Short mmCIF file of C-alpha atoms in Angstrom, two decimals:
data_model
loop_
_atom_site.label_atom_id
_atom_site.label_comp_id
_atom_site.label_asym_id
_atom_site.label_seq_id
_atom_site.Cartn_x
_atom_site.Cartn_y
_atom_site.Cartn_z
CA UNK A 85 0.01 -0.01 0.00
CA UNK A 86 1.32 3.41 -0.98
CA UNK A 87 1.21 6.29 1.47
CA UNK A 88 -1.21 9.14 0.63
CA UNK A 89 0.25 12.18 -1.11
CA UNK A 90 -0.10 15.84 -0.35
CA UNK A 91 -2.02 17.66 -3.08
CA UNK A 92 -0.60 20.74 -4.78
CA UNK A 93 -1.59 23.11 -1.97
CA UNK A 94 -1.28 26.36 -3.93
CA UNK A 95 -3.57 24.93 -6.65
CA UNK A 96 -6.10 23.84 -4.00
CA UNK A 97 -6.03 27.29 -2.35
CA UNK A 98 -6.36 29.18 -5.64
CA UNK A 99 -9.20 27.00 -6.94
CA UNK A 100 -11.16 26.98 -3.66
CA UNK A 101 -10.82 30.74 -3.11
CA UNK A 102 -11.62 31.61 -6.74
CA UNK A 103 -14.77 29.47 -6.56
CA UNK A 104 -15.82 31.17 -3.31
CA UNK A 105 -15.20 34.68 -4.67
CA UNK A 106 -16.97 34.08 -7.98
CA UNK A 107 -15.38 36.37 -10.51
CA UNK A 108 -12.42 37.90 -8.65
CA UNK A 109 -9.16 36.72 -10.21
CA UNK A 110 -7.09 34.54 -7.84
CA UNK A 111 -3.59 33.37 -8.79
CA UNK A 112 -0.16 32.56 -7.40
CA UNK A 113 1.49 35.51 -9.14
CA UNK A 114 0.67 39.13 -9.88
CA UNK A 115 -0.97 39.00 -13.33
CA UNK A 116 0.88 40.71 -16.16
CA UNK A 117 -2.31 42.56 -17.13
CA UNK A 118 -3.61 43.47 -13.73
CA UNK A 119 -7.34 43.68 -13.21
CA UNK A 120 -8.70 46.39 -10.92
CA UNK A 121 -9.30 43.77 -8.18
CA UNK A 122 -7.34 40.53 -7.76
CA UNK A 123 -5.95 38.16 -5.15
CA UNK A 124 -2.49 36.57 -4.99
CA UNK A 125 -2.01 33.43 -2.84
CA UNK A 126 1.57 32.35 -1.92
CA UNK A 127 2.63 29.40 0.16
CA UNK A 128 4.82 30.50 3.05
CA UNK A 129 5.29 27.24 4.95
CA UNK A 130 3.35 24.61 6.74
CA UNK A 131 2.18 23.49 10.14
CA UNK A 132 2.57 20.02 11.67
CA UNK A 133 0.14 17.84 9.72
CA UNK A 134 -2.59 15.84 11.41
CA UNK A 135 -3.39 12.28 10.34
CA UNK A 136 -4.36 12.13 6.66
CA UNK A 137 -4.02 15.87 6.03
CA UNK A 138 -1.58 18.49 4.78
CA UNK A 139 -1.39 21.79 6.69
CA UNK A 140 0.08 24.43 4.36
CA UNK A 141 0.26 28.11 5.36
CA UNK A 142 -0.33 31.03 3.01
CA UNK A 143 0.09 34.75 2.51
CA UNK A 144 -3.08 36.11 0.89
CA UNK A 145 -2.63 39.51 -0.82
CA UNK A 146 -5.73 41.44 -1.92
CA UNK A 147 -5.39 44.22 -4.50
CA UNK A 148 -7.88 46.93 -5.35
CA UNK A 149 -8.17 50.50 -6.67
CA UNK A 150 -8.62 52.51 -3.41
CA UNK A 151 -7.88 52.01 0.28
CA UNK A 152 -11.55 51.80 1.26
CA UNK A 153 -12.59 49.50 -1.66
CA UNK A 154 -9.62 47.23 -1.04
CA UNK A 155 -10.29 47.02 2.68
CA UNK A 156 -13.88 45.97 2.00
CA UNK A 157 -12.71 43.38 -0.57
CA UNK A 158 -9.99 42.10 1.83
CA UNK A 159 -12.63 41.62 4.56
CA UNK A 160 -14.70 39.62 2.09
CA UNK A 161 -11.72 37.53 0.97
CA UNK A 162 -10.84 36.87 4.64
CA UNK A 163 -14.41 35.80 5.45
CA UNK A 164 -14.51 33.50 2.39
CA UNK A 165 -11.11 32.06 3.37
CA UNK A 166 -12.47 31.15 6.79
CA UNK A 167 -15.43 29.40 5.17
CA UNK A 168 -13.60 27.35 2.56
CA UNK A 169 -14.86 23.74 2.49
CA UNK A 170 -14.27 22.61 -1.09
CA UNK A 171 -11.47 21.22 -3.27
CA UNK A 172 -10.34 18.94 -0.41
CA UNK A 173 -10.18 21.71 2.21
CA UNK A 174 -11.30 20.35 5.56
CA UNK A 175 -10.81 23.49 7.65
CA UNK A 176 -9.03 26.84 7.64
CA UNK A 177 -7.13 29.06 10.03
CA UNK A 178 -6.34 32.76 10.16
CA UNK A 179 -3.69 34.66 12.08
CA UNK A 180 -6.17 37.57 12.32
CA UNK A 181 -3.61 39.99 10.97
CA UNK A 182 -5.43 41.63 8.03
CA UNK A 183 -3.59 44.90 7.39
CA UNK A 184 -2.63 47.30 4.59
CA UNK A 185 0.83 47.03 2.98
CA UNK A 186 2.42 49.11 0.30
CA UNK A 187 1.53 47.80 -3.17
CA UNK A 188 4.22 47.17 -5.78
CA UNK A 189 2.59 49.62 -8.22
CA UNK A 190 0.90 53.00 -7.79
CA UNK A 191 -2.35 51.88 -9.42
CA UNK A 192 -3.30 49.42 -6.68
CA UNK A 193 -3.73 49.30 -2.95
CA UNK A 194 -2.82 46.09 -1.09
CA UNK A 195 -4.19 44.48 2.08
CA UNK A 196 -2.91 41.09 3.23
CA UNK A 197 -3.29 38.36 5.87
CA UNK A 198 -1.79 35.00 6.64
CA UNK A 199 -3.56 31.76 7.36
CA UNK A 200 -3.61 28.06 6.77
CA UNK A 201 -5.57 25.26 5.24
CA UNK A 202 -6.08 21.70 6.35
CA UNK A 203 -6.25 19.72 3.11
CA UNK A 204 -7.17 16.04 2.89
CA UNK A 205 -4.37 13.82 1.58
CA UNK A 206 -4.99 12.03 -1.72
CA UNK A 207 -4.58 8.34 -2.40
CA UNK A 208 -1.39 7.71 -4.35
CA UNK A 209 -1.89 6.73 -7.95
#
């Protein structure tokens, strides 16, 4: 019997969050052609796994056009993150540190937070 494998955690996070946000672009990199609002998810580590799960940790960056609009969007993204229960996500965590950070370009405002996912392991093929 082969041990279960960890799924591609960034792919799981992007797909689950994109489905929850319905229409907001979610990716692992800043898009070349940047939409007004978008989310970038980056893996920043992991926590000790529990039986049959992977416990990756993420930085979630939320970009928007103004400070107020981006804060509102970031609160929505955070709430959706906490409710993710699809794509193999069993539960979520947050470090409750949603805050503004300087954006890499002058046309966007950035808010970000860190958190984790508990993802069910997959049977090896």
